[in-house]
């Protein structure tokens, strides 16, 4: 079992839909949780990060962490064609080298 | 503008040739990283450096080498020993904290192909 699991998709939705992207993980030491957006042939761009459990909102994006279930989510409201990209989750623990573990990414397609 | 600059954007390697990918950051970050990204495989860590003049192997270091002579710079050399170098290479940097917070910021990437 991989430390971080993420469905590669593609996830195809109509414009305006609410999108839910998810990752599960097995390492209970993970404390920091990040979401990156990566457009084709570009570097990942940090969207949001959260610490421990709870929700964090930034515009149309909401990140949610449920440590009891080892499950994190990224919600995108009123999705736009410009949101079409690959979304990577990443998480890091408070000990060791602190290097984040990345999911493989979910490809999202928002069609007009 | 602060950020991470990778160059070149595209690079071609001939058989038996070593090539070097450049990564420069002006974010004053302590740590720097190199990842390789292949379709469907996510990010795989090649090397990382937490301070100047020190670096550690990642998960797939064979066939690669790095140096960290300056805080701002972390070049990656893809040697002729790397038999399958075609991939998208990403450089990242981060500020280390004592709490485990390690938010990485990425460059735009270098796409390496074999001629």
Short mmCIF file of C-alpha atoms in Angstrom, two decimals:
data_model
loop_
_atom_site.label_atom_id
_atom_site.label_comp_id
_atom_site.label_asym_id
_atom_site.label_seq_id
_atom_site.Cartn_x
_atom_site.Cartn_y
_atom_site.Cartn_z
CA UNK A 1 0.00 0.00 0.00
CA UNK A 2 1.32 3.43 -0.96
CA UNK A 3 1.64 6.01 1.78
CA UNK A 4 -0.58 8.45 -0.12
CA UNK A 5 -3.29 7.28 -2.49
CA UNK A 6 -4.91 9.54 -5.04
CA UNK A 7 -7.22 8.54 -7.88
CA UNK A 8 -5.56 9.62 -11.15
CA UNK A 9 -8.89 10.26 -12.90
CA UNK A 10 -9.53 11.89 -15.26
CA UNK A 11 -12.45 13.56 -13.55
CA UNK A 12 -14.65 15.34 -16.09
CA UNK A 13 -17.27 17.84 -14.92
CA UNK A 14 -19.39 20.57 -16.51
CA UNK A 15 -18.59 24.21 -15.88
CA UNK A 16 -20.14 25.46 -12.65
CA UNK A 17 -20.06 22.08 -10.90
CA UNK A 18 -18.67 21.52 -7.41
CA UNK A 19 -15.57 19.37 -7.64
CA UNK A 20 -14.32 17.09 -4.89
CA UNK A 21 -10.73 15.83 -5.06
CA UNK A 22 -9.49 13.42 -2.42
CA UNK A 23 -6.44 11.67 -0.99
CA UNK A 24 -6.10 8.97 1.61
CA UNK A 25 -2.98 8.25 3.58
CA UNK A 26 -1.60 5.68 5.97
CA UNK A 27 1.00 7.58 8.03
CA UNK A 28 -0.65 8.99 11.15
CA UNK A 29 2.39 11.24 11.72
CA UNK A 30 1.43 13.53 8.83
CA UNK A 31 0.61 16.98 10.18
CA UNK A 32 0.84 19.35 7.20
CA UNK A 33 -1.35 18.86 4.17
CA UNK A 34 -0.87 20.67 0.87
CA UNK A 35 -2.69 20.90 -2.43
CA UNK A 36 -0.91 21.84 -5.65
CA UNK A 37 -2.30 22.60 -9.07
CA UNK A 38 -0.23 21.65 -12.09
CA UNK A 39 -1.08 22.77 -15.60
CA UNK A 40 0.22 20.69 -18.47
CA UNK A 41 4.00 21.08 -18.93
CA UNK A 42 4.28 23.51 -16.00
CA UNK A 43 5.56 23.24 -12.45
CA UNK A 44 3.15 22.59 -9.56
CA UNK A 45 1.72 25.70 -7.97
CA UNK A 46 0.81 25.71 -4.27
CA UNK A 47 -2.92 26.24 -3.80
CA UNK A 48 -3.45 25.71 -0.09
CA UNK A 49 -1.98 24.11 2.97
CA UNK A 50 -3.56 23.16 6.27
CA UNK A 51 -2.19 22.02 9.58
CA UNK A 52 -3.72 19.04 11.40
CA UNK A 53 -7.49 18.67 11.10
CA UNK A 54 -10.16 21.08 10.03
CA UNK A 55 -11.19 23.22 7.10
CA UNK A 56 -9.55 26.11 5.30
CA UNK A 57 -11.22 28.26 2.69
CA UNK A 58 -9.67 30.49 0.01
CA UNK A 59 -12.04 31.90 -2.55
CA UNK A 60 -13.61 29.04 -4.50
CA UNK A 61 -11.31 26.48 -2.86
CA UNK A 62 -11.86 24.65 0.43
CA UNK A 63 -9.38 22.19 1.90
CA UNK A 64 -10.59 19.68 4.44
CA UNK A 65 -8.60 17.32 6.64
CA UNK A 66 -10.05 14.41 8.59
CA UNK A 67 -7.15 12.89 10.52
CA UNK A 68 -9.33 10.27 12.18
CA UNK A 69 -10.15 8.83 8.77
CA UNK A 70 -6.76 9.73 7.24
CA UNK A 71 -8.58 11.49 4.43
CA UNK A 72 -8.13 14.92 2.89
CA UNK A 73 -10.25 16.73 0.34
CA UNK A 74 -10.12 19.76 -1.90
CA UNK A 75 -13.43 21.25 -2.99
CA UNK A 76 -13.70 23.63 -5.92
CA UNK A 77 -16.93 25.61 -6.16
CA UNK A 78 -18.27 27.05 -9.41
CA UNK A 79 -15.60 25.23 -11.40
CA UNK A 80 -14.24 26.93 -14.52
CA UNK A 81 -12.53 25.57 -17.64
CA UNK A 82 -9.38 27.32 -16.36
CA UNK A 83 -9.44 24.92 -13.38
CA UNK A 84 -8.62 22.06 -15.77
CA UNK A 85 -5.30 20.76 -14.49
CA UNK A 86 -3.76 17.99 -12.42
CA UNK A 87 -4.18 18.41 -8.67
CA UNK A 88 -1.54 16.93 -6.40
CA UNK A 89 -1.93 16.37 -2.70
CA UNK A 90 1.16 16.34 -0.47
CA UNK A 91 1.69 15.84 3.23
CA UNK A 92 4.58 15.98 5.67
CA UNK A 93 5.27 14.69 9.16
CA UNK A 94 6.70 16.58 12.11
CA UNK A 95 9.75 14.34 12.45
CA UNK A 96 12.58 13.13 10.25
CA UNK A 97 13.55 15.02 7.11
CA UNK A 98 10.13 16.70 6.73
CA UNK A 99 10.14 15.93 3.04
CA UNK A 100 6.55 15.85 1.77
CA UNK A 101 5.04 12.71 0.34
CA UNK A 102 3.08 13.39 -2.83
CA UNK A 103 0.08 11.70 -4.31
CA UNK A 104 0.19 10.85 -8.01
CA UNK A 105 -2.27 13.59 -8.89
CA UNK A 106 -5.85 13.71 -10.18
CA UNK A 107 -6.47 15.04 -13.67
CA UNK A 108 -9.49 17.39 -13.72
CA UNK A 109 -11.28 18.46 -16.89
CA UNK A 110 -13.93 21.17 -16.66
CA UNK A 111 -15.83 21.41 -19.92
CA UNK A 112 -17.84 24.48 -20.97
CA UNK B 1 10.05 38.92 -8.21
CA UNK B 2 11.01 36.08 -5.90
CA UNK B 3 10.92 32.60 -7.29
CA UNK B 4 12.65 29.54 -8.63
CA UNK B 5 14.20 29.62 -12.07
CA UNK B 6 14.94 26.46 -13.98
CA UNK B 7 16.85 26.42 -17.23
CA UNK B 8 16.76 25.41 -19.93
CA UNK B 9 13.08 24.75 -20.50
CA UNK B 10 13.87 22.00 -23.03
CA UNK B 11 17.05 19.94 -23.24
CA UNK B 12 18.19 17.18 -25.53
CA UNK B 13 20.81 14.62 -24.62
CA UNK B 14 22.85 12.48 -26.93
CA UNK B 15 23.85 8.94 -26.00
CA UNK B 16 26.81 8.91 -23.60
CA UNK B 17 26.53 12.59 -22.80
CA UNK B 18 26.23 14.25 -19.41
CA UNK B 19 23.86 17.20 -19.20
CA UNK B 20 23.31 19.73 -16.41
CA UNK B 21 20.01 21.28 -15.42
CA UNK B 22 20.14 24.61 -13.66
CA UNK B 23 18.04 25.64 -10.65
CA UNK B 24 18.33 29.04 -8.98
CA UNK B 25 16.14 30.49 -6.22
CA UNK B 26 15.99 33.95 -4.68
CA UNK B 27 13.52 33.05 -1.93
CA UNK B 28 16.28 32.68 0.67
CA UNK B 29 15.14 29.10 1.27
CA UNK B 30 17.46 26.70 3.04
CA UNK B 31 16.36 23.48 1.39
CA UNK B 32 16.28 22.56 -2.27
CA UNK B 33 15.08 19.45 -4.08
CA UNK B 34 15.08 17.73 -7.44
CA UNK B 35 12.16 15.61 -8.61
CA UNK B 36 11.54 13.58 -11.69
CA UNK B 37 8.03 13.36 -13.08
CA UNK B 38 6.96 10.66 -15.54
CA UNK B 39 3.42 10.28 -16.89
CA UNK B 40 1.22 8.48 -14.38
CA UNK B 41 4.00 8.15 -11.80
CA UNK B 42 3.78 11.32 -9.78
CA UNK B 43 6.87 13.04 -8.36
CA UNK B 44 9.92 10.98 -7.47
CA UNK B 45 12.66 12.51 -5.36
CA UNK B 46 16.16 12.40 -6.87
CA UNK B 47 18.29 14.45 -4.46
CA UNK B 48 17.76 17.06 -1.80
CA UNK B 49 19.90 19.50 0.12
CA UNK B 50 19.00 21.06 3.44
CA UNK B 51 22.07 23.29 3.78
CA UNK B 52 24.96 24.49 1.64
CA UNK B 53 27.67 21.90 0.94
CA UNK B 54 25.46 19.03 2.03
CA UNK B 55 22.99 16.87 0.09
CA UNK B 56 21.30 13.49 0.38
CA UNK B 57 20.11 10.89 -2.08
CA UNK B 58 16.42 10.55 -2.67
CA UNK B 59 14.53 7.53 -3.94
CA UNK B 60 16.02 7.43 -7.46
CA UNK B 61 19.51 8.97 -7.24
CA UNK B 62 21.31 6.47 -9.47
CA UNK B 63 22.61 8.11 -12.63
CA UNK B 64 22.32 11.62 -11.23
CA UNK B 65 24.65 13.96 -9.35
CA UNK B 66 24.22 17.34 -7.65
CA UNK B 67 26.21 20.05 -5.92
CA UNK B 68 25.23 22.80 -3.48
CA UNK B 69 28.02 25.33 -3.36
CA UNK B 70 25.71 28.31 -2.91
CA UNK B 71 22.43 28.67 -1.07
CA UNK B 72 20.73 29.96 -4.22
CA UNK B 73 21.84 27.23 -6.61
CA UNK B 74 21.32 23.48 -6.86
CA UNK B 75 22.31 22.13 -10.30
CA UNK B 76 21.47 18.58 -11.32
CA UNK B 77 23.67 16.57 -13.67
CA UNK B 78 22.10 13.71 -15.57
CA UNK B 79 24.99 11.38 -16.30
CA UNK B 80 25.42 8.83 -19.06
CA UNK B 81 24.76 6.16 -16.41
CA UNK B 82 21.09 7.19 -16.37
CA UNK B 83 19.73 4.93 -19.08
CA UNK B 84 16.22 6.33 -19.22
CA UNK B 85 16.57 10.09 -18.68
CA UNK B 86 13.57 11.25 -20.72
CA UNK B 87 11.29 12.96 -18.21
CA UNK B 88 10.11 16.28 -16.78
CA UNK B 89 12.49 17.51 -14.07
CA UNK B 90 11.28 19.78 -11.31
CA UNK B 91 13.30 21.77 -8.82
CA UNK B 92 11.74 22.91 -5.55
CA UNK B 93 12.79 24.84 -2.48
CA UNK B 94 11.43 25.29 1.02
CA UNK B 95 12.10 26.89 4.39
CA UNK B 96 12.84 24.31 7.03
CA UNK B 97 11.11 24.75 10.33
CA UNK B 98 11.37 22.81 13.54
CA UNK B 99 7.69 21.89 13.52
CA UNK B 100 7.62 19.82 10.34
CA UNK B 101 6.11 22.52 8.20
CA UNK B 102 7.83 22.08 4.84
CA UNK B 103 5.95 23.91 2.13
CA UNK B 104 7.71 23.40 -1.16
CA UNK B 105 7.64 25.84 -4.06
CA UNK B 106 8.43 24.66 -7.55
CA UNK B 107 10.12 25.94 -10.65
CA UNK B 108 8.60 25.68 -14.11
CA UNK B 109 10.48 22.51 -14.96
CA UNK B 110 12.92 21.24 -17.58
CA UNK B 111 11.84 18.69 -20.14
CA UNK B 112 14.72 16.39 -21.03
CA UNK B 113 14.61 14.20 -24.12
CA UNK B 114 17.08 11.76 -25.59
CA UNK B 115 18.17 12.20 -29.22
#
